[in-house]
CSV table of C-alpha atoms and ligand atoms in Angstrom, one decimal:
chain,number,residue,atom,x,y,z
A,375,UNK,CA,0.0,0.0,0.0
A,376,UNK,CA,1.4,3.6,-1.0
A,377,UNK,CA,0.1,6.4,1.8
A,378,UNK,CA,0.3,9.4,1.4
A,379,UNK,CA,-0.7,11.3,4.7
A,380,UNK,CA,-1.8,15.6,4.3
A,381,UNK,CA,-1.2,16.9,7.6
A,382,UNK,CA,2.0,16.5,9.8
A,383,UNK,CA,0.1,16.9,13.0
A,384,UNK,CA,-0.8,15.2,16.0
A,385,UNK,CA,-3.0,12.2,14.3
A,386,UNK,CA,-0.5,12.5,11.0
A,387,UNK,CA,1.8,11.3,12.9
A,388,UNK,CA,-0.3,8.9,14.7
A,389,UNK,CA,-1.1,7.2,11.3
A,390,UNK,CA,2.4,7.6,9.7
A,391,UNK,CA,3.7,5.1,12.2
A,392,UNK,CA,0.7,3.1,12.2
A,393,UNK,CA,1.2,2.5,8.1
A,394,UNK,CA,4.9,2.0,8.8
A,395,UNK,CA,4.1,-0.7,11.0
A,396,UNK,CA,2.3,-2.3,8.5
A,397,UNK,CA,5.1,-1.6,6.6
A,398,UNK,CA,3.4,0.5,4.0
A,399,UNK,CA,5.2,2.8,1.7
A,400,UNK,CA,4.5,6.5,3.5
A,401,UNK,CA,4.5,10.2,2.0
A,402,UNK,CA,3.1,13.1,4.5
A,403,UNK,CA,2.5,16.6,3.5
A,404,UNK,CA,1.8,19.5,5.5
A,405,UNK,CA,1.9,23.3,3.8
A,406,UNK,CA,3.4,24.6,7.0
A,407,UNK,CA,7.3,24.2,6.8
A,408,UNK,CA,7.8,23.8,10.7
A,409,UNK,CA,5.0,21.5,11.2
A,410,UNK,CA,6.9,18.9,8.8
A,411,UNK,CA,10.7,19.9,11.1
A,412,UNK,CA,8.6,18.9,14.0
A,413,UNK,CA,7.2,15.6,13.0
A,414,UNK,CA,11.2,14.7,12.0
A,415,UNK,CA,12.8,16.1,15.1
A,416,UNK,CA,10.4,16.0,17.5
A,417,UNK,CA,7.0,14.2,17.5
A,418,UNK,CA,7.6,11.2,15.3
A,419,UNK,CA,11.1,10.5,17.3
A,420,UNK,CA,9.7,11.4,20.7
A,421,UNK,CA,6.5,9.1,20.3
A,422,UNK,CA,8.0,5.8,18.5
A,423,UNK,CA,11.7,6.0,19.6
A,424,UNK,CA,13.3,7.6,16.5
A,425,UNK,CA,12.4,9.1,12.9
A,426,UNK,CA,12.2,6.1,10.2
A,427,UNK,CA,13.9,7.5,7.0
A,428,UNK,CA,11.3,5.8,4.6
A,429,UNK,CA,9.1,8.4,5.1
A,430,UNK,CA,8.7,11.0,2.4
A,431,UNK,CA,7.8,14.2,2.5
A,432,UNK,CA,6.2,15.6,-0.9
A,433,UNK,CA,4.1,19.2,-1.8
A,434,UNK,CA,0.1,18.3,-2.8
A,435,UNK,CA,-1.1,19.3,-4.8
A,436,UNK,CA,1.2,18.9,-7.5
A,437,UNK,CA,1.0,18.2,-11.1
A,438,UNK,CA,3.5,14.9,-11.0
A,439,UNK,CA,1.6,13.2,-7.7
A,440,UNK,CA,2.3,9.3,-8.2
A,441,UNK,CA,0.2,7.1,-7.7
A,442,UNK,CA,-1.4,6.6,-4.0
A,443,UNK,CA,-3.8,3.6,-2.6
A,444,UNK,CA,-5.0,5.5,-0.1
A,445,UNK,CA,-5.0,9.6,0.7
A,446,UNK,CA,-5.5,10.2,4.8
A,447,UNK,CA,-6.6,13.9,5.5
A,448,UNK,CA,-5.3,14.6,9.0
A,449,UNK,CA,-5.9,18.1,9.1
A,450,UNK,CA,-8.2,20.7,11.0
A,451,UNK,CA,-11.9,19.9,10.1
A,452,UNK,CA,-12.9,22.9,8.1
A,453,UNK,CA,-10.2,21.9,5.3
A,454,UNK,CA,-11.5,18.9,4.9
A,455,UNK,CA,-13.8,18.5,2.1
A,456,UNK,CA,-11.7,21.0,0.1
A,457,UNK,CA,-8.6,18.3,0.4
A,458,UNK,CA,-10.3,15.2,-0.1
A,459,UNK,CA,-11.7,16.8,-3.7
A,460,UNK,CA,-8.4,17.7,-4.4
A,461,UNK,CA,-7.2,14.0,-3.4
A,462,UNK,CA,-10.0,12.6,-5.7
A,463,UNK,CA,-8.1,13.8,-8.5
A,464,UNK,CA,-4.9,11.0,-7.7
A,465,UNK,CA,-7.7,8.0,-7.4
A,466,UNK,CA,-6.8,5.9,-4.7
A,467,UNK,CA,-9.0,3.4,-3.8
A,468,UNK,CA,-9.2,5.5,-0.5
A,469,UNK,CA,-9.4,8.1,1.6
A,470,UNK,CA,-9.6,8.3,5.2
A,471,UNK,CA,-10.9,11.4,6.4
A,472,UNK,CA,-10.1,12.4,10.2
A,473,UNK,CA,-13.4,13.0,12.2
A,474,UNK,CA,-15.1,15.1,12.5
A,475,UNK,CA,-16.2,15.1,8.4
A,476,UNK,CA,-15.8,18.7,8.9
A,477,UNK,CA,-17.0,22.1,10.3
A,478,UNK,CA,-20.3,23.6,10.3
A,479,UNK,CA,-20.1,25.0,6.5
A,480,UNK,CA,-21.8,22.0,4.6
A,481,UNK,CA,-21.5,23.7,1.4
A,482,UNK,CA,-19.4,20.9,-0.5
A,483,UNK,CA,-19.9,17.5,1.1
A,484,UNK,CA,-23.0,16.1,-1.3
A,485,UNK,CA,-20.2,17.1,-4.5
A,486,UNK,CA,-17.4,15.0,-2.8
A,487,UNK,CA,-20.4,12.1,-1.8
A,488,UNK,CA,-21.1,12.2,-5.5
A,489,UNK,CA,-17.6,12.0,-6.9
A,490,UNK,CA,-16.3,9.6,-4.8
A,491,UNK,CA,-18.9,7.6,-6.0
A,492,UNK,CA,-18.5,8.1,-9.3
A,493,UNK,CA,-14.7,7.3,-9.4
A,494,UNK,CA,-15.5,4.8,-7.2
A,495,UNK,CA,-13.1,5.8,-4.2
A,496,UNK,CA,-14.3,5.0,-0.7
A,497,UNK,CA,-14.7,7.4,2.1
A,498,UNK,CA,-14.2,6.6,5.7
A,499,UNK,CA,-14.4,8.7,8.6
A,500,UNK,CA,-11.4,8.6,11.7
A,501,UNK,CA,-13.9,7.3,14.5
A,502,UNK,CA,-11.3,4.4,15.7
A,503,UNK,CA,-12.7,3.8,19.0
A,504,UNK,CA,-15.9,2.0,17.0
A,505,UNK,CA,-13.4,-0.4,16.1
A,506,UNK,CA,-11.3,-1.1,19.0
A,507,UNK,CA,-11.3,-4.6,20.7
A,508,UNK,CA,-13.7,-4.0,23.0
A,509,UNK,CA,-16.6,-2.6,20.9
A,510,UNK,CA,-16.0,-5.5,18.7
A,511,UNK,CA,-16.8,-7.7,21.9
A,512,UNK,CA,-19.7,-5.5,23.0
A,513,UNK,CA,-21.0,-5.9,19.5
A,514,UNK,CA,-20.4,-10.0,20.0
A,515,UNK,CA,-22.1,-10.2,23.4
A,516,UNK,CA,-25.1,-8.1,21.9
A,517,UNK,CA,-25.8,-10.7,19.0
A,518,UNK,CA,-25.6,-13.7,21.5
A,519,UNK,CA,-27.3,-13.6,24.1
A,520,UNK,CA,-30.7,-12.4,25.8
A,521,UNK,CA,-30.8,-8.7,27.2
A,522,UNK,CA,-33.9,-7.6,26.2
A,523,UNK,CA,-35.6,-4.7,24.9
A,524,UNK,CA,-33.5,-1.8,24.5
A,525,UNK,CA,-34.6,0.9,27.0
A,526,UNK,CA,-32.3,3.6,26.9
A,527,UNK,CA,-28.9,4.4,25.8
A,528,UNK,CA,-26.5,6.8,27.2
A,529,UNK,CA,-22.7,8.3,26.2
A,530,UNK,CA,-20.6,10.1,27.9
A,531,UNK,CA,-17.4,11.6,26.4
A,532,UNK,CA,-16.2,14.7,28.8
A,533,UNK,CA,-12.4,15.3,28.8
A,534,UNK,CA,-10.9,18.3,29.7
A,535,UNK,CA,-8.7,19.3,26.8
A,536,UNK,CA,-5.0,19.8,29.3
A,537,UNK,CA,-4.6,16.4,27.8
A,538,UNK,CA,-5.6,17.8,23.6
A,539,UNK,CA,-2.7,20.5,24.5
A,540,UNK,CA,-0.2,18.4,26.0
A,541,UNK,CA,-0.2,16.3,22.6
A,542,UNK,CA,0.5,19.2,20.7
A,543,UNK,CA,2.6,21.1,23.0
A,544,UNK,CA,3.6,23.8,19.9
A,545,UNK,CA,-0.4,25.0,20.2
A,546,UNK,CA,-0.3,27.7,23.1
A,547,UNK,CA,-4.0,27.0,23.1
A,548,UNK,CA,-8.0,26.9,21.8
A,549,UNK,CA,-7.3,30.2,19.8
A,550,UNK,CA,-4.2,28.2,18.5
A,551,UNK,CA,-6.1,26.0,16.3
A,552,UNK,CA,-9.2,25.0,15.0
A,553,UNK,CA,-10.5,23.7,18.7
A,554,UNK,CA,-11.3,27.2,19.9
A,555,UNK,CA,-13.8,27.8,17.0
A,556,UNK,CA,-17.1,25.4,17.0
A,557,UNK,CA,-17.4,26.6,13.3
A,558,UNK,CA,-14.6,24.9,12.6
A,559,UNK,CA,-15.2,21.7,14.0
A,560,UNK,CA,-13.8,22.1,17.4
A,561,UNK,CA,-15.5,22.9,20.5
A,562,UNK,CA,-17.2,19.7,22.4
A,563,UNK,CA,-19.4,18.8,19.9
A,564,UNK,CA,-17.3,18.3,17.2
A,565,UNK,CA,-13.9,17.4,19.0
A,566,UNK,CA,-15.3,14.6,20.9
A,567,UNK,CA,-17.8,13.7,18.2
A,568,UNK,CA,-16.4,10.3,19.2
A,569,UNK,CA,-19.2,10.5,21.9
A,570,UNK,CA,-22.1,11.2,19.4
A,571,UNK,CA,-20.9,8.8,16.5
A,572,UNK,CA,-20.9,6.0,19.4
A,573,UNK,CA,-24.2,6.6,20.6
A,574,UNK,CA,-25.7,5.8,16.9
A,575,UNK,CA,-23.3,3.4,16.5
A,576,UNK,CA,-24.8,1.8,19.3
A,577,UNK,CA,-28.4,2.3,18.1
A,578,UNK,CA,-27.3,0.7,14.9
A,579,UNK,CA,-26.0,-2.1,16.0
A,580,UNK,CA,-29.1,-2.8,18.6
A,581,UNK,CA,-32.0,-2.8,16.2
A,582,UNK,CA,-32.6,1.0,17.6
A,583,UNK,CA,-32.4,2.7,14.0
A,584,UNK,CA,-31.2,6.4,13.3
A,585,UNK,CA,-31.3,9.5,15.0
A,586,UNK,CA,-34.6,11.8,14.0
A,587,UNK,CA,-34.2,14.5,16.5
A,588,UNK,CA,-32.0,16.4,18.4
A,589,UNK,CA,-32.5,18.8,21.8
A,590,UNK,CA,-29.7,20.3,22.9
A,591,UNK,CA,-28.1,22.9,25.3
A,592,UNK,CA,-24.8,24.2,25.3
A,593,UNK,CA,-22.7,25.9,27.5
A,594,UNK,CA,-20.6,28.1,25.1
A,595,UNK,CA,-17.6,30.1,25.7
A,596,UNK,CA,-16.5,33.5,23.8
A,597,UNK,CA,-13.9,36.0,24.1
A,598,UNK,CA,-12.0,38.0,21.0
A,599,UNK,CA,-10.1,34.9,20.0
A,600,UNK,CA,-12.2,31.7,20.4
A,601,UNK,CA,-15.7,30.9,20.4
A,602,UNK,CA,-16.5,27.2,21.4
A,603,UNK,CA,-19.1,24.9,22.8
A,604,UNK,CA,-17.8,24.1,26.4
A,605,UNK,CA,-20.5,21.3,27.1
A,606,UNK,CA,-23.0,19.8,25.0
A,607,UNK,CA,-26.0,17.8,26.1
A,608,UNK,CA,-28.1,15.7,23.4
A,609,UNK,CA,-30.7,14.4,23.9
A,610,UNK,CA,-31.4,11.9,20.8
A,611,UNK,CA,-34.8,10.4,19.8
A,612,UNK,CA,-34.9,7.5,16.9
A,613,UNK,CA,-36.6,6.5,14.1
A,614,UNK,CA,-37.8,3.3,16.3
A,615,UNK,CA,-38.9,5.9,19.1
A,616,UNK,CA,-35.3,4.9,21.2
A,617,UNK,CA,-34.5,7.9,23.4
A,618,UNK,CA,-31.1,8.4,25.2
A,619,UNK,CA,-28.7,11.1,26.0
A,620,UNK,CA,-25.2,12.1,25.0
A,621,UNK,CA,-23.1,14.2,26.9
A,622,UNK,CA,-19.4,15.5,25.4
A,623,UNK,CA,-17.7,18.7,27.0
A,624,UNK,CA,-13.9,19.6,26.7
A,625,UNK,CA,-14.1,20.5,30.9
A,626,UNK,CA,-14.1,16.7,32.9
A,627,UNK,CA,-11.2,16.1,34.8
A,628,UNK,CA,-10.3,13.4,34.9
A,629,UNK,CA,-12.0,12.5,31.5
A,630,UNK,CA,-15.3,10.4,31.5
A,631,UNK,CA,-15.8,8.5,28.6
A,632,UNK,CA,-18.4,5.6,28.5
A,633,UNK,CA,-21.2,3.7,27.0
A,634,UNK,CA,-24.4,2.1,28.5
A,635,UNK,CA,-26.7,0.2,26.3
A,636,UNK,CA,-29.5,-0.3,29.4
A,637,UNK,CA,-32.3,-3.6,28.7
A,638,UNK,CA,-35.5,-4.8,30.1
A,639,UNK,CA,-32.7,-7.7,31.3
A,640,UNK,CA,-29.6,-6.2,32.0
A,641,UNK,CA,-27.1,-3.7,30.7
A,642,UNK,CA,-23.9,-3.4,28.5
A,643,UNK,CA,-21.2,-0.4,28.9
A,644,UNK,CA,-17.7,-0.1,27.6
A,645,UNK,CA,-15.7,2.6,29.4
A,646,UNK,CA,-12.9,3.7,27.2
A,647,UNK,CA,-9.2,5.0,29.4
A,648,UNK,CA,-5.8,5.7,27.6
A,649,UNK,CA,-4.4,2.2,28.2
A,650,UNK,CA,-7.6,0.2,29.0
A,651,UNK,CA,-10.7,-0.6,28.3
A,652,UNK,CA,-13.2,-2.1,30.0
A,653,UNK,CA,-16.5,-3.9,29.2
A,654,UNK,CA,-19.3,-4.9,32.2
A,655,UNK,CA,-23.2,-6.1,31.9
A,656,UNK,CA,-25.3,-8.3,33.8
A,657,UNK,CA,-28.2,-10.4,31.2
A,658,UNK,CA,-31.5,-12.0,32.2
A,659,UNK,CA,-32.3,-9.9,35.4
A,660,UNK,CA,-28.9,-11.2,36.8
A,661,UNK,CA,-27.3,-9.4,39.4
A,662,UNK,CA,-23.7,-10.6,38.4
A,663,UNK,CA,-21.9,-8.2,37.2
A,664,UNK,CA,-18.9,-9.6,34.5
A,665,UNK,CA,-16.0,-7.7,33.6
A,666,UNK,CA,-14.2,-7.7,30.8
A,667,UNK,CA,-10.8,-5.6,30.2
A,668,UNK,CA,-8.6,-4.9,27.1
A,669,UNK,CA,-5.2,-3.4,27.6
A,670,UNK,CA,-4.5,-1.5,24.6
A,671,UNK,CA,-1.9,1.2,23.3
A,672,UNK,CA,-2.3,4.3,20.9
A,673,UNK,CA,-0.3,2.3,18.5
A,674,UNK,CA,-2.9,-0.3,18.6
A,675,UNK,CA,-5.9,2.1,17.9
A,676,UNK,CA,-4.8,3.0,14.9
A,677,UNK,CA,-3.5,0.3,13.6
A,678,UNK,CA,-6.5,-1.5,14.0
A,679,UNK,CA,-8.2,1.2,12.0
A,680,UNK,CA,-5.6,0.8,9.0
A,681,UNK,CA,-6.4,-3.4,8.8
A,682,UNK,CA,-10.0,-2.3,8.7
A,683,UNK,CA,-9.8,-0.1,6.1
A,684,UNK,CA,-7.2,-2.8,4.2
A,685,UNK,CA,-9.8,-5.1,5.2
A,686,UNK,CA,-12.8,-3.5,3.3
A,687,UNK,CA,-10.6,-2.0,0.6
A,688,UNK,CA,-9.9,-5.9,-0.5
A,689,UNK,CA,-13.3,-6.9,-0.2
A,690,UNK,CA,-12.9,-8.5,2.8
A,691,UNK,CA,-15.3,-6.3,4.3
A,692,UNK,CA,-18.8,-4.8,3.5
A,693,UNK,CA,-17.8,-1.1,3.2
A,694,UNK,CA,-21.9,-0.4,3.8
A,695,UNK,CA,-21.3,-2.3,7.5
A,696,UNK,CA,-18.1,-0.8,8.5
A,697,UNK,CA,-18.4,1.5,11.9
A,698,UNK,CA,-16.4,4.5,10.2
A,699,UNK,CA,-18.3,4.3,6.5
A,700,UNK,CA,-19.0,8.1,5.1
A,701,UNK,CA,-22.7,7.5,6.0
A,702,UNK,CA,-22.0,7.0,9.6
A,703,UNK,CA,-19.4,10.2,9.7
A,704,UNK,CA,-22.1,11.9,7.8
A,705,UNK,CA,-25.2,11.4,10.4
A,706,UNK,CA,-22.9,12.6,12.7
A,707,UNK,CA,-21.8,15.7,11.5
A,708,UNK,CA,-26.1,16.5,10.3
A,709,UNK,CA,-26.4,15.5,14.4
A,710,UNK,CA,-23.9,17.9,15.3
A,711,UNK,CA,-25.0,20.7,13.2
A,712,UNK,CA,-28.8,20.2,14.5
A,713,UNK,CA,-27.4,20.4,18.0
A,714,UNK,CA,-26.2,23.7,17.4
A,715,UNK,CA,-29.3,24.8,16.4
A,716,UNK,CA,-31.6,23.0,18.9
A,717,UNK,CA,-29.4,24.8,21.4
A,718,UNK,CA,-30.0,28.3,19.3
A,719,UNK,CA,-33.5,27.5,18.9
A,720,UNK,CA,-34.0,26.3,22.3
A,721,UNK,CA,-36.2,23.6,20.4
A,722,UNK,CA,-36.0,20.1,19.7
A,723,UNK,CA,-35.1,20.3,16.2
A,724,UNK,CA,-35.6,17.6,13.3
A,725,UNK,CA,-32.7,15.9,11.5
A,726,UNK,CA,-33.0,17.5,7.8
A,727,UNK,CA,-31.0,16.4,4.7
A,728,UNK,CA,-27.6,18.3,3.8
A,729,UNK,CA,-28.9,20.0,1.5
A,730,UNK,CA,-31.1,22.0,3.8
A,731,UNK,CA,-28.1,22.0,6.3
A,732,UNK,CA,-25.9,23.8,4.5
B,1921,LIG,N1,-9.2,9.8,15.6
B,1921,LIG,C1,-8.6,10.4,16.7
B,1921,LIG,O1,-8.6,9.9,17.7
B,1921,LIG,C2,-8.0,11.8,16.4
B,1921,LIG,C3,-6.9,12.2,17.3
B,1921,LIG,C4,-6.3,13.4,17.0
B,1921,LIG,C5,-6.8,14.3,16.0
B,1921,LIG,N2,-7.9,13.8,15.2
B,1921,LIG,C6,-8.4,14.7,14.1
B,1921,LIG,O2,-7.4,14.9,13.2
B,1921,LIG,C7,-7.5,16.2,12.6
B,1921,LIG,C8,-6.2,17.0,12.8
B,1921,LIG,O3,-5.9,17.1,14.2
B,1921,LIG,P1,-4.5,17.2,14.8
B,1921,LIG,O4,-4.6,17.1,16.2
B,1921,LIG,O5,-3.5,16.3,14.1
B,1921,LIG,O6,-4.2,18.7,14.4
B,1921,LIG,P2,-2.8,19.4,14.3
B,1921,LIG,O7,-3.0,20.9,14.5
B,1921,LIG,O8,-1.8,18.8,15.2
B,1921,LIG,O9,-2.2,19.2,12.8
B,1921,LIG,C9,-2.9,19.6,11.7
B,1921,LIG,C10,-1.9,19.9,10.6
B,1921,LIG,O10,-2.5,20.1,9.4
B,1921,LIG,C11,-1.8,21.1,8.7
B,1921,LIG,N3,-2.5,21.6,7.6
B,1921,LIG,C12,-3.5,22.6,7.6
B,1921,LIG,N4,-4.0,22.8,6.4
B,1921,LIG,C13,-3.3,22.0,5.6
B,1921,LIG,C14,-3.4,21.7,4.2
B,1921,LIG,N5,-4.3,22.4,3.4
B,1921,LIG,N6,-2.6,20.8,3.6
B,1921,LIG,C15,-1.7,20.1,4.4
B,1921,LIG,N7,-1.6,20.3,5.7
B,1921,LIG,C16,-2.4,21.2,6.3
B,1921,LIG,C17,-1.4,22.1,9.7
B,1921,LIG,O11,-0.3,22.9,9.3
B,1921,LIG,C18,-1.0,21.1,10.9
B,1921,LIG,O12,0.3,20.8,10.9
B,1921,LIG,C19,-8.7,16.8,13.3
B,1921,LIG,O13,-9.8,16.7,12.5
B,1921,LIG,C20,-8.8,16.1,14.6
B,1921,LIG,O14,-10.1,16.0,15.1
B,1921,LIG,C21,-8.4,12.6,15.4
């Protein structure tokens, strides 16, 4: 596989040495010159023990771009869409496109849908934790065994962002970057977004349909520089009629990130920490609890991702059933931009089509 990476930032790097590892042929980009120094003196070597020399570094766009399998946008949401057009252009079979899809200006998503259709290129959307170890188990124990009707179901993803800005310790803050600007895809809604693509995930996979409608209240923050959504409570409702809550802010310390699936019979949660997660339910009215933990590394999470998306490129995989397809990333970003104006509206507010999003 030939990667080539467009952004030399925190999860550039993240998936640089997860394609290495797979032993992938790498090229990154990144149109700020000191951002590409960094990730060879300092972030690459300083996370996995040293710079690997097979990397590349290459302009985009250019007129003489090779060949690429697979194009990864890593950079800040709101230049998305604009780069993954451009990436159509090379053809990969590919492109994985960091969540969230991108910031509140919906302008060009259904022409990038529509082309990557057309030149049959798949989209996927960077929500990894849908297919780390343990939601793969959670998924297993839901199709075998008894819990019931689904009553409720309830995410939580609330970290204070000390630990965002330690992983990029050249950002002197929110205003730094596109985290300080909800518009642009940061803020709690759209940086923890993790939260809110779980909880559908989750109704997905329990027979609990789509999300129909949003009510929301934020608690936003503004000053000259930055204007952000500090904490954002959802309140979801379903096609099927499920209702349930999801809660993201950028404030909890320490973080709080979990979900609960509860039954008429029992429960199932999955409780997500840097090096280990954890799965515990009860079935059939039982009141023994089982436990279920999986270490795991930030290596791992990502390199998980990349044998996914290897997985479904080669057929392997139904691309429609994958956890991080575009249709997923894309009901996530119509829930997020409903939120926003449920909160504005101070109304529960209908999911509508892009087009009428934009
Ligand atoms: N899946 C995860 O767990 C995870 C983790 C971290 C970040 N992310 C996502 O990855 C994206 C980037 O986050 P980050 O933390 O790496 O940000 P970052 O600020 O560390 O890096 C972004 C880089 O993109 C570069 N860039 C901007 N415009 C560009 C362009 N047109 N072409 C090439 N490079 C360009 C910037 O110069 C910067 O170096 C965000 O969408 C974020 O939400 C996901």
């Amino acid at each position: 596989m030939k990667v080539l990476i467009l952004g030399c930032g925190s999860i550039g790097n993240h998936l640089a040495n997860a394609s290495r590892r797979m032993d992938w042929e790498v090229s990154m980009c990144d149109v700020d010159p000191n951002a590409i120094k960094r990730t060879k003196d300092l972030i690459y070597p300083s996370r996995y023990g040293g710079w690997d020399d097979k990397i590349k570094f290459i302009e985009f766009p250019t007129s003489e771009i090779s060949k690429f399998d697979m194009v990864i946008v890593g950079t800040p949401p709101d230049t998305h869409i604009d780069l993954a057009l451009q990436a159509l252009k090379i053809k990969p079979k590919c492109i994985l496109i960091e969540k969230p899809l991108c910031g509140l200006d919906f302008s060009n998503i259904d022409q990038l849908i529509n082309l990557a259709d057309e030149e049959n290129v798949k989209l996927f959307i960077g929500y990894d934790h849908s297919l780390s170890k343990a939601i793969a188990e959670l998924k297993r124990l839901l199709d075998n065994n008894n819990f019931g009707k689904v009553e409720t179901i309830d995410v939580d993803f609330r970290e204070e962002w000390s630990g965002i800005f330690a992983a990029h310790p050249w950002l002197d803050g929110p205003s730094d970057s596109y985290l300080g600007y909800s518009k642009r895809g940061g803020g709690a809604a759209g940086e923890h977004s993790h939260g809110i693509h779980l909880w559908q995930y989750l109704s997905k996979i329990s027979g609990q349909g789509t999300v129909t409608s949003v009510n929301c209240t934020m608690k936003k923050f503004k000053d000259s520089y930055v204007d952000y959504d500090k904490l954002s409570i959802m309140n979801f409702k379903t096609d099927k009629g499920l209702l349930g809550k999801c809660v993201q802010d950028v404030i909890t310390k320490p973080s709080k990130k979990s979900a609960r699936v509860q039954f008429d019979k029992g429960f199932l949660k999955v409780s997500f920490a840097p090096k280990l997660d954890i799965i515990s339910y009860s079935i059939e009215n039982s009141n023994d609890i089982k436990e279920l933990r999986f270490e795991k590394d930030r290596p791992s999470d990502f390199i998980l991702e990349l044998t996914h998306i290897d997985k479904c490129i080669k057929g392997d995989f139904d691309v429609e059933n994958s956890p991080i397809s575009i249709n997923h990333g894309l009901d996530v970003m119509k829930i997020i931009k409903t939120a926003h104006i449920s909160n504005e509206s101070n109304s529960i507010e209908f999911i509508k089509p892009i087009s009428d999003l934009i």
